[in-house]
Short mmCIF file of C-alpha atoms in Angstrom, two decimals:
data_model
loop_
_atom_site.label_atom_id
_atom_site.label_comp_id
_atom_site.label_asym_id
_atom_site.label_seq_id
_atom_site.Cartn_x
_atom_site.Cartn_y
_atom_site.Cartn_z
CA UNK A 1 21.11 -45.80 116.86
CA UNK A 2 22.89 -42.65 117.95
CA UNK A 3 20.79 -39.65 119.51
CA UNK A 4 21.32 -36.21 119.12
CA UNK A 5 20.14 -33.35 122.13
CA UNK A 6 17.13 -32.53 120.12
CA UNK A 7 16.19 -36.50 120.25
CA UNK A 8 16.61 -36.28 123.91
CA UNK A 9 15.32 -32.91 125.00
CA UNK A 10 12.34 -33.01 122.27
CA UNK A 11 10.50 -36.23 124.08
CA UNK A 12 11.49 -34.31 127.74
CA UNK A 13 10.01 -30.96 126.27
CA UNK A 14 6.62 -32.40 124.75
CA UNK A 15 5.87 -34.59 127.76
CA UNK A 16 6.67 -32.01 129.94
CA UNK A 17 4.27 -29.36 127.69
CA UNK A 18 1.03 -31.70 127.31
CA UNK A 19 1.43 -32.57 131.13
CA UNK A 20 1.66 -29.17 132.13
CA UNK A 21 -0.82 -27.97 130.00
CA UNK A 22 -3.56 -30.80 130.90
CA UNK A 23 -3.64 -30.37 134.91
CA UNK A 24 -5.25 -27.29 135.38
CA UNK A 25 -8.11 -29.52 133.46
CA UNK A 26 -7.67 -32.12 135.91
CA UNK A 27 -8.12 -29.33 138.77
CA UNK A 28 -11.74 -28.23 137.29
CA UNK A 29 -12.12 -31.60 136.46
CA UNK A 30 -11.55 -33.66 139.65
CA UNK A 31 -14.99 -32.54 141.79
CA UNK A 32 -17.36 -33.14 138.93
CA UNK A 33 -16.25 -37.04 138.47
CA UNK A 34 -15.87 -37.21 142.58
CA UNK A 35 -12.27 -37.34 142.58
CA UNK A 36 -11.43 -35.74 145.78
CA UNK A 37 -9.01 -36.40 148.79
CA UNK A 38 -10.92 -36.02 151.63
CA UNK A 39 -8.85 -35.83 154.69
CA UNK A 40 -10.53 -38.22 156.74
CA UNK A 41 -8.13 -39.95 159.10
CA UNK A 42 -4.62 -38.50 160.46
CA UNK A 43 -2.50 -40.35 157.97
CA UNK A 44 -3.28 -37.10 155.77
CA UNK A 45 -1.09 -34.05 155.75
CA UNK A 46 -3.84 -32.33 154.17
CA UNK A 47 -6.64 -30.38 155.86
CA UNK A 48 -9.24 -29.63 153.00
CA UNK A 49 -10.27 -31.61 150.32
CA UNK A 50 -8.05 -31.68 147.23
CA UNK A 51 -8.56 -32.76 143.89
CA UNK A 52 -7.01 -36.15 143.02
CA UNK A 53 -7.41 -36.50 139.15
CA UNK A 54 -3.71 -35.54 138.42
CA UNK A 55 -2.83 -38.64 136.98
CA UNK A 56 -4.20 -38.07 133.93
CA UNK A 57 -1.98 -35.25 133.01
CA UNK A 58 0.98 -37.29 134.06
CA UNK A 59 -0.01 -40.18 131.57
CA UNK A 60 -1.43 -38.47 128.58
CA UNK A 61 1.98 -36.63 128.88
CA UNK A 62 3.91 -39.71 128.79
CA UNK A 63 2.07 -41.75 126.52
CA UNK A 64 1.79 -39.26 123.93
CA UNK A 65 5.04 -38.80 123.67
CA UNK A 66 5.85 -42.69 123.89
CA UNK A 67 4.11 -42.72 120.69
CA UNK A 68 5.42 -40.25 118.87
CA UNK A 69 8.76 -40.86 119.48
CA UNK A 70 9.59 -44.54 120.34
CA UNK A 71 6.12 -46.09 119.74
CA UNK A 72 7.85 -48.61 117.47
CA UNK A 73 10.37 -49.57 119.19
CA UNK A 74 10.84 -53.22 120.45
CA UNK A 75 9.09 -53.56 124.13
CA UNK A 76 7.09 -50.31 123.78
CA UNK A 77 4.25 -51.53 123.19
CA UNK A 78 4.18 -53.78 126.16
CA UNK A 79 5.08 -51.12 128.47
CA UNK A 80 2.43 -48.97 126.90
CA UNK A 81 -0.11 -51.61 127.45
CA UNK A 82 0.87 -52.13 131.16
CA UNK A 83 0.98 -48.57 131.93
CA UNK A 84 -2.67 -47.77 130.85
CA UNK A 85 -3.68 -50.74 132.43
CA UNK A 86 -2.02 -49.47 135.92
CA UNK A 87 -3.42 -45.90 135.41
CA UNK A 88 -6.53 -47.38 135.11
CA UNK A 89 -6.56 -49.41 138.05
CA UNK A 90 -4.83 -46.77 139.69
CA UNK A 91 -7.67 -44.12 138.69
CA UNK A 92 -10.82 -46.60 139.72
CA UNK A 93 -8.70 -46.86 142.82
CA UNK A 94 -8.80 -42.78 143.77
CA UNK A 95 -12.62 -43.12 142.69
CA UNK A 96 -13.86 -46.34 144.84
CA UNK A 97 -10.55 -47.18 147.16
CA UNK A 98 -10.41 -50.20 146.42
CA UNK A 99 -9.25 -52.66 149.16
CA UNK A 100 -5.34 -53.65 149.22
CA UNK A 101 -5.93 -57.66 148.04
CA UNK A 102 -7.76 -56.43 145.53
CA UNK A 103 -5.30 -53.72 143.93
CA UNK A 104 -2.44 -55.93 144.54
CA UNK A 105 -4.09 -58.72 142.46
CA UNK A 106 -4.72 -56.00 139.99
CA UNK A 107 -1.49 -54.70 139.44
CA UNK A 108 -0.48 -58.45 139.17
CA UNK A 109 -2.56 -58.77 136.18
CA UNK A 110 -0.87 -55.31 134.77
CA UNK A 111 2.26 -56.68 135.29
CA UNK A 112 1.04 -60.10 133.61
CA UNK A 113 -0.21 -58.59 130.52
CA UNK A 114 3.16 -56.20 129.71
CA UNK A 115 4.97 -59.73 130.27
CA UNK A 116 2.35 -61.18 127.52
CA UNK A 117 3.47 -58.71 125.35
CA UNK A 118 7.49 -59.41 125.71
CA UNK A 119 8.63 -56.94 128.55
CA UNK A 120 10.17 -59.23 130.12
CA UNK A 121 13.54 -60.00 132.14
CA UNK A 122 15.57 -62.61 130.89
CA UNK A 123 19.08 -62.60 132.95
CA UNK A 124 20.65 -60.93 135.91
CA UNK A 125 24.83 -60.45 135.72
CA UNK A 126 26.31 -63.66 136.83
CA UNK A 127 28.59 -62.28 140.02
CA UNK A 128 29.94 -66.01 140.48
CA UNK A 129 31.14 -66.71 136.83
CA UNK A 130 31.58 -65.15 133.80
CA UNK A 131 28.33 -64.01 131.71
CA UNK A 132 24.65 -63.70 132.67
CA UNK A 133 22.56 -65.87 134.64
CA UNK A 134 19.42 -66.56 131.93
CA UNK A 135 16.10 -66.99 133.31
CA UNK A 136 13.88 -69.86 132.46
CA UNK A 137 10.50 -69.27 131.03
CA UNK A 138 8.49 -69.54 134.88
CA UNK A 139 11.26 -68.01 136.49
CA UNK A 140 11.40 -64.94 133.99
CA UNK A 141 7.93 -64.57 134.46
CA UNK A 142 7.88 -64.47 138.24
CA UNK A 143 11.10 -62.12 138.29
CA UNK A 144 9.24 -59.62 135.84
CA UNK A 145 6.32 -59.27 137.42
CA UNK A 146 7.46 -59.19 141.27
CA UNK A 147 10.34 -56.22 140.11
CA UNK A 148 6.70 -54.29 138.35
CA UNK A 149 4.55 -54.60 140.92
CA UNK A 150 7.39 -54.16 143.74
CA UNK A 151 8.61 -50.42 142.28
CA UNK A 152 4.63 -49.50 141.73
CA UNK A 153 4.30 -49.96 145.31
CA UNK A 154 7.33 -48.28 146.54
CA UNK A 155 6.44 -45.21 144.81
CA UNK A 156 2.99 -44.82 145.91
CA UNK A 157 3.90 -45.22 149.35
CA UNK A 158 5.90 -42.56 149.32
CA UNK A 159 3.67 -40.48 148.10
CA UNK A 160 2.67 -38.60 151.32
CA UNK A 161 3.95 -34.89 150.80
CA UNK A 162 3.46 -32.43 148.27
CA UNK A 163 5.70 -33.08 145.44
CA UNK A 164 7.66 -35.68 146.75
CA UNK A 165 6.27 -38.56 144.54
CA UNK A 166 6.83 -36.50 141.42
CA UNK A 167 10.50 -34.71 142.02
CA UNK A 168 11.48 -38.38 143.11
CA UNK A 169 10.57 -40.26 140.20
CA UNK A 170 11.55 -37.33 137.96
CA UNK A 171 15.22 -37.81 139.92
CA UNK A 172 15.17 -41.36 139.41
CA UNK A 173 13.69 -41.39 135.53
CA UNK A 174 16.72 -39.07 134.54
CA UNK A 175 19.58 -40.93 136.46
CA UNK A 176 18.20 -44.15 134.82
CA UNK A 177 18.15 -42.39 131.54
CA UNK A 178 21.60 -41.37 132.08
CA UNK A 179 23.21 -44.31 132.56
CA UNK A 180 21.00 -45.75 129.43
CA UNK A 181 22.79 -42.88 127.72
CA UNK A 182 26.28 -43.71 128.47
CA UNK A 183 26.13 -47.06 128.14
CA UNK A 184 24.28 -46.58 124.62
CA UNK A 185 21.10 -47.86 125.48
CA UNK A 186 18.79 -44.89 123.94
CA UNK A 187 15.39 -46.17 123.68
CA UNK A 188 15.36 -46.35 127.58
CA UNK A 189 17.18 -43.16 127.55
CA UNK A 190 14.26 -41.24 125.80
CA UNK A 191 11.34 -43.29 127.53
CA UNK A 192 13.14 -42.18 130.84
CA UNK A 193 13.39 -38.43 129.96
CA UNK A 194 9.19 -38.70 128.94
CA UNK A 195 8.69 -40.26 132.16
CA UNK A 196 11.00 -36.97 133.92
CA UNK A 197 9.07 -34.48 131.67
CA UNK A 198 5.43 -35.93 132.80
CA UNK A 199 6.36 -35.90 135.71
CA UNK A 200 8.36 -32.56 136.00
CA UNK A 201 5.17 -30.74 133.99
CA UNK A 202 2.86 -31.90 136.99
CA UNK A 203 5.15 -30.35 139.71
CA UNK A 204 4.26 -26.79 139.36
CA UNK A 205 0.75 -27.96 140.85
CA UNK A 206 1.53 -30.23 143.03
CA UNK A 207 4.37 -28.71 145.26
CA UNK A 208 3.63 -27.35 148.49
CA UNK A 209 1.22 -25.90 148.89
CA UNK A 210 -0.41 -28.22 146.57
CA UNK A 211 -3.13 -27.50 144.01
CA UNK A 212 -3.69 -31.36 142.74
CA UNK A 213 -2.76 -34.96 144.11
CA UNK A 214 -1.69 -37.09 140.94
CA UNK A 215 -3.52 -40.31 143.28
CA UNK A 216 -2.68 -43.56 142.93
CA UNK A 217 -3.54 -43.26 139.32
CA UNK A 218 -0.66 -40.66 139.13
CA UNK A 219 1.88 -42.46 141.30
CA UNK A 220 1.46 -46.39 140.45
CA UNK A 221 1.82 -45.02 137.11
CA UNK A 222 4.99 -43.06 137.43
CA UNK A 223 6.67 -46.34 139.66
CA UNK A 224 5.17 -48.84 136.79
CA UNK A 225 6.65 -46.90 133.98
CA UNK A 226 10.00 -46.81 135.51
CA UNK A 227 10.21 -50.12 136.27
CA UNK A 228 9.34 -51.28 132.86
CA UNK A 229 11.23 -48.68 130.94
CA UNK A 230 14.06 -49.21 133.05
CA UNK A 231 14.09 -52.80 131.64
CA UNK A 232 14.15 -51.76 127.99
CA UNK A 233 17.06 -53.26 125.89
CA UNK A 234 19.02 -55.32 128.98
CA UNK A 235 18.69 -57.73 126.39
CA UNK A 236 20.94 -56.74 124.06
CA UNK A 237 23.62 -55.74 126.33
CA UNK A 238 24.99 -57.39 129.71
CA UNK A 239 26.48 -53.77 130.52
CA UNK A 240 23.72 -52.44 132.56
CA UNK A 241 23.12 -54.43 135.46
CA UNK A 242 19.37 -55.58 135.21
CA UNK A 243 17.23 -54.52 138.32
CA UNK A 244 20.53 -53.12 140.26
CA UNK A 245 21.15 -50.03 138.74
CA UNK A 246 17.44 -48.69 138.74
CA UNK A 247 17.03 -50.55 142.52
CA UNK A 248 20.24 -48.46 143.46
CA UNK A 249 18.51 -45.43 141.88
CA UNK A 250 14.96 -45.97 143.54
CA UNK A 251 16.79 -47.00 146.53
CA UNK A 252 15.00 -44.17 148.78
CA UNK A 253 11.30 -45.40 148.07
CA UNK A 254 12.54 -49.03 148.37
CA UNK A 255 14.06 -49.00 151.69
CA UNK A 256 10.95 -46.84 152.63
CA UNK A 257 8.36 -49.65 151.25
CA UNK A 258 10.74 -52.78 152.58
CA UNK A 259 10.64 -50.85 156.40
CA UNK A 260 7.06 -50.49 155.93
CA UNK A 261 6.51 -54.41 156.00
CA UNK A 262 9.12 -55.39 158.46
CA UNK A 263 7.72 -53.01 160.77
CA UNK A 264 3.79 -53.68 160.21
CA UNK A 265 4.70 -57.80 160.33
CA UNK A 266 6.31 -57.27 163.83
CA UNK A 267 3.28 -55.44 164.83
CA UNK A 268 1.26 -57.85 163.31
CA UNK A 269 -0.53 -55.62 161.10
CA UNK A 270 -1.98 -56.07 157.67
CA UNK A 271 0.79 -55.16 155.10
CA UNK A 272 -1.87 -53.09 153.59
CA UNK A 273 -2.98 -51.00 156.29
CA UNK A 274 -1.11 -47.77 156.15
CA UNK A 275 0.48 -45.59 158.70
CA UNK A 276 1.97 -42.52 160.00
CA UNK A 277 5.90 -43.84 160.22
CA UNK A 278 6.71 -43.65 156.45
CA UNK A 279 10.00 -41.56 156.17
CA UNK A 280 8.68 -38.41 155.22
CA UNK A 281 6.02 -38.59 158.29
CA UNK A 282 9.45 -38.56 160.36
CA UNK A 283 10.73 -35.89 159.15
CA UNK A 284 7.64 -33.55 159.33
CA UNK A 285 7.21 -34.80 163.19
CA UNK A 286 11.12 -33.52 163.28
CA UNK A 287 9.65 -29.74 163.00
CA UNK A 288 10.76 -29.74 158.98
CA UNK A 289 7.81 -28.69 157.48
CA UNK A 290 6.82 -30.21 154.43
CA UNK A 291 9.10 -28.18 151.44
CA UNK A 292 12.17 -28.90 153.64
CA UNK A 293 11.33 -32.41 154.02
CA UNK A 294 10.51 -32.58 150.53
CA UNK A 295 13.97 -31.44 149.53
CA UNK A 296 15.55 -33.47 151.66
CA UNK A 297 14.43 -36.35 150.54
CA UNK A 298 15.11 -34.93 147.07
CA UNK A 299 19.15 -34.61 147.85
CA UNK A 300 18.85 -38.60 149.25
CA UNK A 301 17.11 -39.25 145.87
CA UNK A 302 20.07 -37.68 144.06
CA UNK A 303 22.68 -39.01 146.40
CA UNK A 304 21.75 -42.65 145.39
CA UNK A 305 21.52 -41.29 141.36
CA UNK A 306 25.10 -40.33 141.53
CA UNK A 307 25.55 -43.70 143.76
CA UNK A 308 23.91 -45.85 140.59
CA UNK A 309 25.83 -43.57 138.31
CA UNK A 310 29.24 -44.80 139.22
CA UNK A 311 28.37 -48.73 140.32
CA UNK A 312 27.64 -49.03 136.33
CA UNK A 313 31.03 -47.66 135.03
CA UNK A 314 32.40 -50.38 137.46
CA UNK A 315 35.49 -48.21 138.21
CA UNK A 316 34.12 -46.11 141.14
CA UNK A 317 34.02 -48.34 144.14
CA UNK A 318 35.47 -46.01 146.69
CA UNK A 319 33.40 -43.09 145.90
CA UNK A 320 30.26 -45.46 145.84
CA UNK A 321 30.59 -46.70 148.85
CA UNK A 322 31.18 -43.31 150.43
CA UNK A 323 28.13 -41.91 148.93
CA UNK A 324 26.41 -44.91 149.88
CA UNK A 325 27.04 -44.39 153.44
CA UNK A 326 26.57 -40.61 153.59
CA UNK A 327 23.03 -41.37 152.78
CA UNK A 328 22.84 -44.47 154.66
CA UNK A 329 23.39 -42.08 157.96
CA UNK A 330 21.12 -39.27 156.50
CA UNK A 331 18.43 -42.12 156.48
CA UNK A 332 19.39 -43.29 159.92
CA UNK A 333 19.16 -39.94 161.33
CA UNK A 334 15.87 -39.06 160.32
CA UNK A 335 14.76 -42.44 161.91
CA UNK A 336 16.12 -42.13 165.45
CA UNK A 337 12.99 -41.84 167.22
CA UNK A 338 14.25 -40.21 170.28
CA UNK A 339 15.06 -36.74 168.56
CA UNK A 340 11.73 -36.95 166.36
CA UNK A 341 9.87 -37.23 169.99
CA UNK A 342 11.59 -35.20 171.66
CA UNK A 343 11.39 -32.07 168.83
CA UNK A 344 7.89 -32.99 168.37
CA UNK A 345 6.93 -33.16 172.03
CA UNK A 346 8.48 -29.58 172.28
CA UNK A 347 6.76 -28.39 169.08
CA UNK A 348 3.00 -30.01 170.77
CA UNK A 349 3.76 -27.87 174.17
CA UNK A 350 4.24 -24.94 171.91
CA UNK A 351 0.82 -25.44 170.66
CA UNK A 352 -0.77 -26.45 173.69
CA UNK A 353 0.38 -23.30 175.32
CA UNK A 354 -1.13 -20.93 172.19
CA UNK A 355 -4.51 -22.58 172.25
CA UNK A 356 -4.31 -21.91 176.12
CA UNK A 357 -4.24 -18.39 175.59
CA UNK A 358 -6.54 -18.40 172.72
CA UNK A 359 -8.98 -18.93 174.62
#
């Protein structure tokens, strides 16, 4: 199978179209079916209520345009399956908050019924011999559904500013595509440019200032669907890496999710509680505001793209380890606490000192 622009850009251009054209329904839609974000504890960024139904426009986007163009495709329909099975979840989740056991064991049985339906991982490369390391049947089942539900959950924890959930798994989707592309993989090419065109036709709305939340029906969606799309044809070919190149790619929500539990089990805290130390809360307490810190978390996103890009032509070792550490120190940076306190100390005195003469 060979693909043309039009077979690449078509899929972007429909998803993108059908998303952007169904969230201003989701907007009008969101208060009447009680789908609101209320800001009721400081975790929130927000400080009115917001509609949260933009989900919807994100996934009839994609899966519309799954069908139309690769709905026959070996895998696709497994991926389909999970994915409406996550929105779901994701949606009775914005509507009733469901507690963290509970959505974990749901997105477990998401993951469980895409790997019923053959998405499934079978090898990783073999880095101490030559060929693939094949997975028995337990072990492939175990691998497949921890890599699902492990790139869900990294991208709706990161979504805590305007945008940043979206233009990050837009980034990610097209890097992943790309590297499908050059390595001719296309199925997972054009499933990752629906995914970036679902996700990119939502944007518009929900960058700062933000007109609609895509909730955890929006974002367990968009980290579900590139997980399993990103999976799409490893079979037939050892030449993408399975897991490392979209891992590398997603590497910015990962590190952000894998922080979150090393720093909640040293304060002995319930993995599932959140909090108000997630990367991008950092980088608003550093005085940013939230479209700077949106876009600079964008640049990391696209840092580790390129970084992905050149670990799977296997030739680029020197530039992807410089890369690598340019945004390891961005990262480190925006985590030193003592500038964050300091600059936010500074920026609470300024306020202190306005409401003094306020009044």
């Amino acid at each position: 199978m060979t693909a043309t622009s039009m077979d690449l850009w078509g899929p972007f251009l429909v998803a993108f179209a059908i998303s952007l054209a169904v969230t201003p329904f989701a907007i009008w839609a969101a208060p009447k079916i009680g789908a609101m974000d209320i800001p009721k504890d400081e975790r929130r960024v927000h400080s009115k209520a917001m509609p949260r139904f933009g989900g919807i426009a994100i996934y009839l986007g994609s899966a519309i345009a799954m069908v139309i163009f690769i709905g026959d495709k070996t895998g696709i329909p497994g991926a389909l399956v999970g994915c409406t099975m996550i929105y779901i979840l994701g949606l009775i989740d914005d509507l009733r908050e469901l507690k963290a056991v509970y959505k974990l064991a749901g997105q477990i049985v998401c993951a469980s019924a895409a790997f019923g339906f053959g998405l499934r991982i079978h090898f990783i490369t073999n880095y101490f011999g030559e060929g693939n390391m094949m997975f028995g049947d337990v072990f492939c089942y175990i691998v497949t559904v921890v890599w699902l539900v492990s790139i869900t959950n990294a991208l709706n924890l990161i979504d805590g500013l305007d945008g940043l959930a979206a233009g990050v798994a837009a980034i990610s989707a097209l890097c992943i595509g790309y590297v499908a592309y050059i390595h001719g993989q296309y199925v997972p090419t054009i499933a990752m440019m629906i995914i970036a065109g679902a996700a990119l036709g939502f944007l518009p709305y929900n960058f700062h200032p933000a007109k609609i939340f895509m909730g955890d029906s929006g974002s367990e969606l968009l980290g579900f669907a590139i997980a399993a799309f990103s999976i799409l044809g490893t079979v037939k070919s050892a030449t993408i890496v399975v897991m490392i190149i979209p891992a590398l790619v997603l590497g910015l929500p990962i590190f952000d999710t894998v922080f979150a539990i090393i720093r909640r089990v040293i304060r002995r805290q319930p993995i599932g509680v959140g909090d108000k130390e997630h990367l991008h809360h950092r980088i608003m307490r550093a005085g940013f505001g939230q479209r700077r810190a949106v876009m600079l978390l964008y640049c990391i996103s696209g840092i580790m793209g390129i970084v992905a890009t050149l670990y799977s032509r296997g030739n680029q070792m020197v530039e992807t380890l410089g890369l690598s550490a340019v945004a390891i120190m961005l990262v480190y940076v925006l985590l030193s606490d003592t500038g964050n306190r300091n600059i936010s100390l500074k920026a609470q005195k300024i306020r202190d000192r306005k409401e003094d003469k306020d009044k």
